[in-house]
XYZ file of C-alpha atoms in Angstrom:
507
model
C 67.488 132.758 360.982
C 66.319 131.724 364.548
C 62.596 130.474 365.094
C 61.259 130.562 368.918
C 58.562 127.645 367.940
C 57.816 125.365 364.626
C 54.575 125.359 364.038
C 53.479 122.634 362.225
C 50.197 121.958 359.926
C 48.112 121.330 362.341
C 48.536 124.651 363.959
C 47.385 126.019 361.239
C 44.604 123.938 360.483
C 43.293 125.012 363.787
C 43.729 128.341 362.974
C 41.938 128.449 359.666
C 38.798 127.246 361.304
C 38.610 131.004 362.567
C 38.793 132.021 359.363
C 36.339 129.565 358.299
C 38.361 127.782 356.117
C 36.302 124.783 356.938
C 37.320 123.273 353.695
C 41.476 123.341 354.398
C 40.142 121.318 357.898
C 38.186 118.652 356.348
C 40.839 118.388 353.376
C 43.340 118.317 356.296
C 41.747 115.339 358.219
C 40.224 113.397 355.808
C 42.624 113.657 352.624
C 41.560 110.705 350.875
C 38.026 111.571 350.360
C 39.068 114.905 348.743
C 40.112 116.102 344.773
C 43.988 116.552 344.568
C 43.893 120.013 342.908
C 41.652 120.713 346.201
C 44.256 119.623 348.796
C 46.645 121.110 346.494
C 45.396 124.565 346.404
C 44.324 124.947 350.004
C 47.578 123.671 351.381
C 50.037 125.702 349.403
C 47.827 128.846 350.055
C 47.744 128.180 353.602
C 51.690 127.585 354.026
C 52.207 131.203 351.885
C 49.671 133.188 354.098
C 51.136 131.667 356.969
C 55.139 132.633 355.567
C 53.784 136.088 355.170
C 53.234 137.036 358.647
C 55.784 135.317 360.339
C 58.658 135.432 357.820
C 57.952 138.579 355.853
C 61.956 138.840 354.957
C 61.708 135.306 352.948
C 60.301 134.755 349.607
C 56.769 133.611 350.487
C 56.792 130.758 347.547
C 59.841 129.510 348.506
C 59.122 129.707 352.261
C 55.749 127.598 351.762
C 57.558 125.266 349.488
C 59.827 124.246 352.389
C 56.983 123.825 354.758
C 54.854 121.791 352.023
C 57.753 119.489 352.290
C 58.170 119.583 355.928
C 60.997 120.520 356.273
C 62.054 122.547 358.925
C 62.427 126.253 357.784
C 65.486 126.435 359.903
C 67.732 125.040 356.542
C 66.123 127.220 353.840
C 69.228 129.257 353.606
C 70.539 125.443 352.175
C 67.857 125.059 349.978
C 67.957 125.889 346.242
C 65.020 126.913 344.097
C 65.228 123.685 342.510
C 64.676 121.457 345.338
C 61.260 123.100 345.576
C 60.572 121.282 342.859
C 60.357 117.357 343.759
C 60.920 115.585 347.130
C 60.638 112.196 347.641
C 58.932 112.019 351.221
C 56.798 109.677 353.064
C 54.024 110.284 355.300
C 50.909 108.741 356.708
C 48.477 108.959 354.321
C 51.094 107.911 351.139
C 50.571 104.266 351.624
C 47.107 104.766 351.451
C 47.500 105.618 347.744
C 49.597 103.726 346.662
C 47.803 100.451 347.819
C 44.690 101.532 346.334
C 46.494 102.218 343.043
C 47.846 98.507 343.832
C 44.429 96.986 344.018
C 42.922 99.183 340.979
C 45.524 97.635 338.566
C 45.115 93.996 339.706
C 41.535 94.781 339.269
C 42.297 95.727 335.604
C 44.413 92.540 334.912
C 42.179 90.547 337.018
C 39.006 91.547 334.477
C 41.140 91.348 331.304
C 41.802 87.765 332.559
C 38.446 86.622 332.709
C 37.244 87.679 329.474
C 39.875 86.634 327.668
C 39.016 82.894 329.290
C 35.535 83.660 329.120
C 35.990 84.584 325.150
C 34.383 87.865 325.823
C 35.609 90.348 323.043
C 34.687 94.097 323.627
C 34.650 95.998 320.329
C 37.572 98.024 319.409
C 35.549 101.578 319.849
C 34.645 101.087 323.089
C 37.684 98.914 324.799
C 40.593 101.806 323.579
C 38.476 104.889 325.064
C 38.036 102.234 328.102
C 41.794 101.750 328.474
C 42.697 105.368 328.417
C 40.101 106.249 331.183
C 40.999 103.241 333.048
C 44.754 103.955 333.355
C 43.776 108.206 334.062
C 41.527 107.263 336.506
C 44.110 105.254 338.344
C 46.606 107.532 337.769
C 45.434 110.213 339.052
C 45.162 108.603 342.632
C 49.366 109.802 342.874
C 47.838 113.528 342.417
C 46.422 112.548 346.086
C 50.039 112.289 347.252
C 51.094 115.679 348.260
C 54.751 115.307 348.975
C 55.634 113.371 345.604
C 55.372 116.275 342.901
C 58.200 115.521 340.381
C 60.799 113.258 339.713
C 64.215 113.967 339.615
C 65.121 115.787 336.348
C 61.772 117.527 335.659
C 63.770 120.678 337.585
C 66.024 120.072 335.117
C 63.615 120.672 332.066
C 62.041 123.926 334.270
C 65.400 125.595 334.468
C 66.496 125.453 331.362
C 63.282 125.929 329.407
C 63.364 129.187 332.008
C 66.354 129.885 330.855
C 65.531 130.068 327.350
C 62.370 132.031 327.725
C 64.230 134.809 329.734
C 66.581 135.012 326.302
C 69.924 132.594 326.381
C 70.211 131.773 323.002
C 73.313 129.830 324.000
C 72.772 126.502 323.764
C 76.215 125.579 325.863
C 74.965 127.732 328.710
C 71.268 126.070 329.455
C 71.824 124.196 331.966
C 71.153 123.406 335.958
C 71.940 121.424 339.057
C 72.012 117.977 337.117
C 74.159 119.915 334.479
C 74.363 120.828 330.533
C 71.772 120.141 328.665
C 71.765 116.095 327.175
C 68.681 116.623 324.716
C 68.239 118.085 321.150
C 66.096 121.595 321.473
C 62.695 119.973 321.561
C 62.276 119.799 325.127
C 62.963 123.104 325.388
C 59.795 124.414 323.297
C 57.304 121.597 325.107
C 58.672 122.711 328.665
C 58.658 126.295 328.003
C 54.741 126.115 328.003
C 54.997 124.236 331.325
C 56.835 126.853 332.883
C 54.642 129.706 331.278
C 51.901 127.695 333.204
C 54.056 127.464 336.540
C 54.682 131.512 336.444
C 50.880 131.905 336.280
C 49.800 130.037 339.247
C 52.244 127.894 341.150
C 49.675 125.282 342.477
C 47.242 125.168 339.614
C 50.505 125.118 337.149
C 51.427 122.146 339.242
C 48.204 120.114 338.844
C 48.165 120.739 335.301
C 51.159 119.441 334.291
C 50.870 116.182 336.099
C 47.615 115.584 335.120
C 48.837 116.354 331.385
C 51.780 113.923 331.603
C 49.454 111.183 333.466
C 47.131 112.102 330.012
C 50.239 111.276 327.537
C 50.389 108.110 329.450
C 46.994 107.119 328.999
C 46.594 108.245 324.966
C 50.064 106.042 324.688
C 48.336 103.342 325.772
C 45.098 104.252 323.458
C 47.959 104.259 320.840
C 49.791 101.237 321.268
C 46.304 99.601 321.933
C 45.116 100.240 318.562
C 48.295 99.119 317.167
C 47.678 95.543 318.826
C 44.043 95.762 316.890
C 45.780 96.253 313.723
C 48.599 92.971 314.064
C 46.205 91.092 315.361
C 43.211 91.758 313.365
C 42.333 88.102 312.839
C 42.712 87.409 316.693
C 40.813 90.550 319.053
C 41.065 88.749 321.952
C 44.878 88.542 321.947
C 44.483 92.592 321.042
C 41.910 92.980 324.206
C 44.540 90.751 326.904
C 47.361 93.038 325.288
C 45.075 96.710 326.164
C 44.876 95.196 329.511
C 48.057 94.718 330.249
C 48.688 98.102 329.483
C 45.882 99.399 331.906
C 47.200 96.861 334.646
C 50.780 97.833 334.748
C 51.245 99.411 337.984
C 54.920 99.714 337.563
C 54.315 101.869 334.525
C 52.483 104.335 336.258
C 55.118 104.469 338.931
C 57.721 105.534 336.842
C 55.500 108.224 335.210
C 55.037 109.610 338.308
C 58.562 111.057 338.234
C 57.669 113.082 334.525
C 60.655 112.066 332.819
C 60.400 113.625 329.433
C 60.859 110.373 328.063
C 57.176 110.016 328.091
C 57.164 112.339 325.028
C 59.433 110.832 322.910
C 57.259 107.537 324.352
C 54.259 109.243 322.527
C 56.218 110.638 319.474
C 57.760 107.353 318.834
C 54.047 105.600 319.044
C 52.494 108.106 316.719
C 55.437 107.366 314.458
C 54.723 103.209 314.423
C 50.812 104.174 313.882
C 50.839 105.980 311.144
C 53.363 104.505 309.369
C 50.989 101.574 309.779
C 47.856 103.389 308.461
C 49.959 104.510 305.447
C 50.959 107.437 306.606
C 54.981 107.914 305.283
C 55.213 111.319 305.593
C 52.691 112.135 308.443
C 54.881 109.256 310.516
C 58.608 110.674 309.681
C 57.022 114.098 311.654
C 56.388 112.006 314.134
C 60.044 110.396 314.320
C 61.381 114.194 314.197
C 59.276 115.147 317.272
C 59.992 112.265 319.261
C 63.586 113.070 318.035
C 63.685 116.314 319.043
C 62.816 115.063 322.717
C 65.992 112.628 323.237
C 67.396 110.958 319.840
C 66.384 107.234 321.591
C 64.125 107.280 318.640
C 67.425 106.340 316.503
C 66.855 102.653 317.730
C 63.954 102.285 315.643
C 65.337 104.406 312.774
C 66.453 101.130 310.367
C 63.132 99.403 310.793
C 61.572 102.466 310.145
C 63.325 104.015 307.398
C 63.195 100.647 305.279
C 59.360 100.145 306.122
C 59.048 103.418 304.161
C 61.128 102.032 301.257
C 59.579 98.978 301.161
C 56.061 99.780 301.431
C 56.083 103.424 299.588
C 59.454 103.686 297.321
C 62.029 105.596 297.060
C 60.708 108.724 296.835
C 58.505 108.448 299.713
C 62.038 107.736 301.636
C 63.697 110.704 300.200
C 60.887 112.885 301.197
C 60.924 111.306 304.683
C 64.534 111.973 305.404
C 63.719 115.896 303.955
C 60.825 116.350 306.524
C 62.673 115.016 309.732
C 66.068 116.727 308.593
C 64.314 119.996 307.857
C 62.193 120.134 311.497
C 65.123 119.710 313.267
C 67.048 122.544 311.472
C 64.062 124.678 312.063
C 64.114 124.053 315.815
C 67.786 124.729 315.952
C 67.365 128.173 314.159
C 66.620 130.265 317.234
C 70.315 128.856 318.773
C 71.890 129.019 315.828
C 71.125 132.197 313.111
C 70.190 135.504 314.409
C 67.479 136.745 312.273
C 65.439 133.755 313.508
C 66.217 134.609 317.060
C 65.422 138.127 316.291
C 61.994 137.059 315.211
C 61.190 135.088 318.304
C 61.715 138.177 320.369
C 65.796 137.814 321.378
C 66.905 141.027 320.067
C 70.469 140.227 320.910
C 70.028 137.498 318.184
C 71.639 133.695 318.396
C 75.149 132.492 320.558
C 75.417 129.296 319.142
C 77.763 127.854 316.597
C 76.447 124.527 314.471
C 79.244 122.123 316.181
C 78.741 123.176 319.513
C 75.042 122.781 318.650
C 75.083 119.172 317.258
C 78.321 118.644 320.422
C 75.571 119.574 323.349
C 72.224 118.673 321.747
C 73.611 114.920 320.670
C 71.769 114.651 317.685
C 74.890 113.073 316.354
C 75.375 110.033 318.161
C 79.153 108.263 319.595
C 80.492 111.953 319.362
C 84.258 111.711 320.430
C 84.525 112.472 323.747
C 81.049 112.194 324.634
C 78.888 109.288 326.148
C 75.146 108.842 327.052
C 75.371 105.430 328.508
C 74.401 105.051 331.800
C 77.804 103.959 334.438
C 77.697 100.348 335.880
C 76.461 101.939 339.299
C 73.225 102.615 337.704
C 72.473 100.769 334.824
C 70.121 98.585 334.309
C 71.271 96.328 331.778
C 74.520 94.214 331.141
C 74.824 94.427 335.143
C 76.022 91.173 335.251
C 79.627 92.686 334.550
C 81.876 93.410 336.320
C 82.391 97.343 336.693
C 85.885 96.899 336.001
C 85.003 95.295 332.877
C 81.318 97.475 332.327
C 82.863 100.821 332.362
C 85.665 100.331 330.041
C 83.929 101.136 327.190
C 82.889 104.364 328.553
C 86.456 105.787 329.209
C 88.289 104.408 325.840
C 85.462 103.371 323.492
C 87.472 99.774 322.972
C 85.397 97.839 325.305
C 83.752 94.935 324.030
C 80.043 96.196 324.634
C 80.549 98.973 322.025
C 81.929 96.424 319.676
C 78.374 94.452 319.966
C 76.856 97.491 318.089
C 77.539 96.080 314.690
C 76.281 92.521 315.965
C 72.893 95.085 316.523
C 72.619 96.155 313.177
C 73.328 92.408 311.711
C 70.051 91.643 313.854
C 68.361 94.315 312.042
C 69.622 93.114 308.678
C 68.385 89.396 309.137
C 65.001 90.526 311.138
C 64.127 93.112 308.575
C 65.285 91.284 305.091
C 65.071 87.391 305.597
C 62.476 87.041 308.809
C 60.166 89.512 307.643
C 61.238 88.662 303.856
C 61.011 92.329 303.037
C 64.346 91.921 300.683
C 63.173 90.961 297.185
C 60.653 93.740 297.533
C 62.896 96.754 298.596
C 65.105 95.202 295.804
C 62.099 95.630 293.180
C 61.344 98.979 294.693
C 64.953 100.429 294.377
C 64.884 99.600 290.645
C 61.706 100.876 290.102
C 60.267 97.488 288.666
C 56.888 98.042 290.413
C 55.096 100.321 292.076
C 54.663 99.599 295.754
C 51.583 98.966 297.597
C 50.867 99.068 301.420
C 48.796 96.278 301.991
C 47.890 94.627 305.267
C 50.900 92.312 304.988
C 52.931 95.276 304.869
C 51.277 96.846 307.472
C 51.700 93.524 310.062
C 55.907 93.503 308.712
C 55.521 97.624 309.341
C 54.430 97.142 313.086
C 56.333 93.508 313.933
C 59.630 95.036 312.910
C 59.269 97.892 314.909
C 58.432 96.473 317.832
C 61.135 93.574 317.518
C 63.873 95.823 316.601
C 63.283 98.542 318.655
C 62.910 96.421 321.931
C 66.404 94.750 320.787
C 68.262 97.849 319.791
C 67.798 99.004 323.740
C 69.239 95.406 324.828
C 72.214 95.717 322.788
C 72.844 99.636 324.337
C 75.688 99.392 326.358
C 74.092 100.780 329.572
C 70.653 102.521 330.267
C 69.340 104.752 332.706
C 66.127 103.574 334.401
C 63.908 106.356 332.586
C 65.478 104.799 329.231
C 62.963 101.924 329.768
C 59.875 103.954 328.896
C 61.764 104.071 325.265
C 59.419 101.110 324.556
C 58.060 99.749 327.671
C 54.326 100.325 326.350
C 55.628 98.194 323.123
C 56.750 94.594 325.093
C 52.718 93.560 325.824
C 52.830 92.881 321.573
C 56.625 92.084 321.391
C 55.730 89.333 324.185
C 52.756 87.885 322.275
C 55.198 87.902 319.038
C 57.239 85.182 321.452
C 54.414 82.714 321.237
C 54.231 82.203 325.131
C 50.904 81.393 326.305
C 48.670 85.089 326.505
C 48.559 84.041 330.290
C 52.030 83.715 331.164
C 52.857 86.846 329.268
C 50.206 88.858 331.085
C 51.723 87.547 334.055
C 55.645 88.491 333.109
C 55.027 92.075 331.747
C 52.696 93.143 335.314
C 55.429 91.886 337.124
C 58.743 92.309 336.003
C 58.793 95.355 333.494
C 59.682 98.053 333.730
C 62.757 96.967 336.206
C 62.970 99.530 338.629
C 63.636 99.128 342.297
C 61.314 101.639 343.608
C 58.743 100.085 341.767
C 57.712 97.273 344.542
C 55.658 98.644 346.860
C-alpha cells in the first residue's frame, strides 16, 4: 500500500471545521475540559469518515483503529484485529490525567486522615455510597486517555467469547493470540454480552465497558467497605480509615485500567465473604461458584469458607453448599459438553467437547498433570528472591521445593481456622449433631477474619503469580492490615504505597 502524504489529526481537525464539526475542534484542542465518551465518539467517527475516502479498499474500522493509535497506516497489512484492541501509547495530554488522578487520591487519603485524628465518624449510609462515587469519579479520569483502551488480555476474552457466540462449542478450540483458553466457562457468558455491545457500536461499546468495569471496582469497594463496618462494629473509625484507603489507592485503579477479568472473580469472591457474613450459606456458595466460574483463584479461600459454613450453619447447610456450587458449574459446562443443551442455546450442530478435555482446558481441577498456572520467574511477583534456576524447577518436574510448601499452606489453615479462631470444639459439636448452630456476631467476626487471613496467605504460599493475580484480594489487605495491630496510620500509609506491586504503577 503506498501513501503520497500522512495526514495526521490535525489535518483533519481543520477540515471538520468546514463541516462544522465545531465540537471534534474544541474536543481536539482542549481535551481535558471535555466528557470521554465525547472525545471518544467524535474521534473514532472522524478517523472512519476520513478511511472512507482515501482508503476505500481497507476495512474502515480497522483503518481508523490504526490511526486512533497513530500509527502509521503504512503497517496495517502487520496488524491483527486484535491489536485494535489495546495499545499502550503515550502522548501529550496522558500525563495530564494521570497526575490529576494522582492528586484526587491523595486528596482521598489526605481527608480520611484528618477525620480519623479529628475523631470525625461519618455514618455507615452515607460514607459507603461516598466511597463508591469517590473512587468512579476518579476513575473515570483514565476514560480521558484516548490511547489506553484495554489491557493486555481483554482481546483475549473478546475473541473467544466471539468465538463462542458465532457457534464453537469446542472448548479446546476457543482460543487467540495469547493462546487456549486458561479459565472455567464463566468468562465466556459475562464477555459474550461485552462483545454483543462492541458489534452494536464500536465506540459507544467501548465506553460502556470501561465505565462498567471502573463500576465493579467501585461496588467492590462499597463491598469490602461494609465488611470493615461489620468486624469492626465496636470501632467505626477504624471501619471509616479502612473505606478510605480503598478510595485512595491509586495503584488499584491503575491496574483496573487494563480490565483483567480478575476484577469479577474480585467481586464474586467479595459477595461470597458478605453474605456468608450476613448469614447467608447458600446465597454466599452462589457467589463462590460465580467468582469460580471466572478463574478458580477463589479455591484459596475455599477451606475458610467451607468450614465457616459448617461451623456456623451445620452440616446440612455444607452439604447443600457444595450441591449449589457443584451444580452451577455443571450447568455452565452443558452447552460444551451435551448436545441437547447446545441445541437449545441455538448451536444446531450440538456440543464438541468431551468432560476430560473440559475439566483439562477449563482448570477447574487444579495441579492437573502436565499442566501449570503459575506464573515463570521472569514475571512473577512473588518468591522472586530465587534464583530462576532454583524458581522454575517446580514448574518443569513438580519436585521443587515451592510446591512442597503447599501442605505447610493448609497446616496454616488448620491452626488459623481451629485453634486461633477456636472454631474446633464447635464444628466438633456440629458434626455430631449435639447442638444446633447459631450465627451470632462472634461467628460472623471468625466468618470475615478467617477469610481475609487465609485468603491473603493462601496467595503468598502460591508458587508464582501473575501481576493481575494480585486483585485476587488486593481490596481485602486495608482489614487484613488492621488485623496486624500496626498503628491505623502506618497501615494507611503501607497499603497507598506499596500494594498492589506492580511496576507500571509509579507514575
Amino acid at each position: 500500500m503506498k501513501r503520497t502524504e500522512q495526514k495526521g489529526p490535525e489535518f483533519y481537525w481543520a477540515d471538520a471545521i468546514k463541516r462544522r464539526e465545531w465540537w471534534g475542534m474544541l474536543n481536539f484542542r482542549y481535551p481535558k475540559y471535555f466528557a470521554p465518551w465525547l472525545h471518544l465518539a467524535t474521534t473514532f467517527e472522524a478517523y472512519r469518515e476520513l478511511c472512507q475516502g482515501e482508503y476505500p479498499q481497507i476495512e474502515e474500522t480497522a483503518c481508523a483503529h490504526t490511526y486512533w493509535q497513530n500509527r502509521p497506516l503504512v503497517t496495517y497489512d502487520r496488524l491483527t484485529d486484535n491489536e485494535a484492541f489495546y495499545v499502550d501509547f503515550k502522548e501529550g495530554n496522558q500525563t495530564y490525567y494521570e497526575e490529576m488522578r494522582s492528586h484526587l487520591s491523595k486528596a482521598a487519603l489526605y481527608s480520611g486522615t484528618l477525620f480519623y485524628l479529628m475523631g470525625i465518624n461519618v455514618p455507615q449510609k452515607v460514607l459507603l455510597p461516598l466511597i463508591f462515587g469517590i473512587d468512579f469519579a476518579i476513575s473515570s479520569i483514565s476514560l480521558l486517555k484516548p490511547f489506553d483502551r484495554y489491557g493486555y488480555d481483554t482481546d483475549a476474552y473478546f475473541v473467544q467469547s466471539h468465538a463462542w457466540l458465532k457457534g464453537d462449542t469446542n472448548y479446546t478450540r476457543l482460543s487467540s493470540a495469547q493462546g487456549p483458553t486458561f479459565y472455567p466457562p464463566g468468562h465466556l457468558y459475562h464477555y459474550a454480552v461485552v462483545v454483543k455491545l462492541l458489534e452494536a457500536s464500536e465506540e459507544y461499546g467501548t465506553i460502556l465497558f470501561r465505565s462498567l468495569n471502573t463500576a465493579l471496582h467501585s461496588a467492590t469497594l462499597y463491598i469490602v467497605g461494609a465488611l470493615a463496618f461489620m468486624l469492626f462494629k465496636k470501632t467505626p473509625s477504624t471501619a471509616q480509615l479502612i473505606c478510605f484507603m480503598l478510595a485512595a489507592n491509586d495503584r488499584m485503579r491503575i491496574m483496573n485500567e487494563y480490565a483483567f477479568n480478575d476484577i469479577l472473580l474480585l467481586i464474586y469472591a467479595a459477595l461470597a465473604f458478605y453474605f456468608l457474613a450476613k448469614g447467608r450459606p447458600l446465597l454466599a456458595s452462589l457467589m463462590f461458584s460465580l467468582s469460580l466460574s471466572i478463574k478458580t483463584g477463589i479455591y484459596m479461600a475455599a477451606p475458610p469458607f467451607f468450614g465457616m459454613i459448617h461451623y456456623g450453619f451445620g452440616p446440612k447447610n455444607l452439604f447443600l453448599s457444595i450441591f449449589i456450587i457443584f451444580a452451577f458449574q455443571v450447568l455452565l459446562a452443558l452447552p460444551f459438553t451435551w448436545d441437547p443443551a447446545a441445541q437449545l442455546l441455538g448451536y444446531p450442530q450440538g456440543a464438541h467437547t468431551t468432560i476430560s478435555e473440559f475439566f483439562y482446558y477449563s482448570n477447574l481441577i487444579p495441579g492437573q498433570k502436565g499442566k501449570t498456572l503459575f506464573a515463570i520467574c521472569d514475571v512473577s511477583y512473588t518468591w522472586t528472591f530465587l534464583p530462576c534456576d532454583m524458581y522454575d524447577q517446580p514448574l518443569v518436574d513438580g519436585t521443587g521445593f515451592l510446591l512442597k510448601l503447599q501442605p505447610v499452606c493448609l497446616l496454616v489453615h488448620v491452626y488459623y481456622f481451629f485453634f486461633v479462631q477456636g472454631t474446633l470444639g464447635g464444628c466438633i459439636m456440629n458434626l455430631l449433631q449435639f447442638k444446633k448452630p447459631k450465627f451470632t456476631f462472634r461467628s460472623r467476626r471468625k466468618a470475615i477474619e478467617s477469610l481475609v487471613v487465609l485468603t491473603v496467605i493462601s496467595v503468598s504460599f502460591l508458587p508464582g503469580i501473575h501481576v493481575q493475580y494480585q486483585m485476587w484480594y488486593q481490596d481485602f489487605l486495608p482489614i487484613f492490615l488492621a488485623l496486624t495491630g500496626l498503628p491505623m496510620l502506618a497501615c494507611a500509609q503501607l497499603f497507598v504505597d506499596v500494594f498492589p506491586h506492580i511496576d507500571w504503577a509509579v507514575q
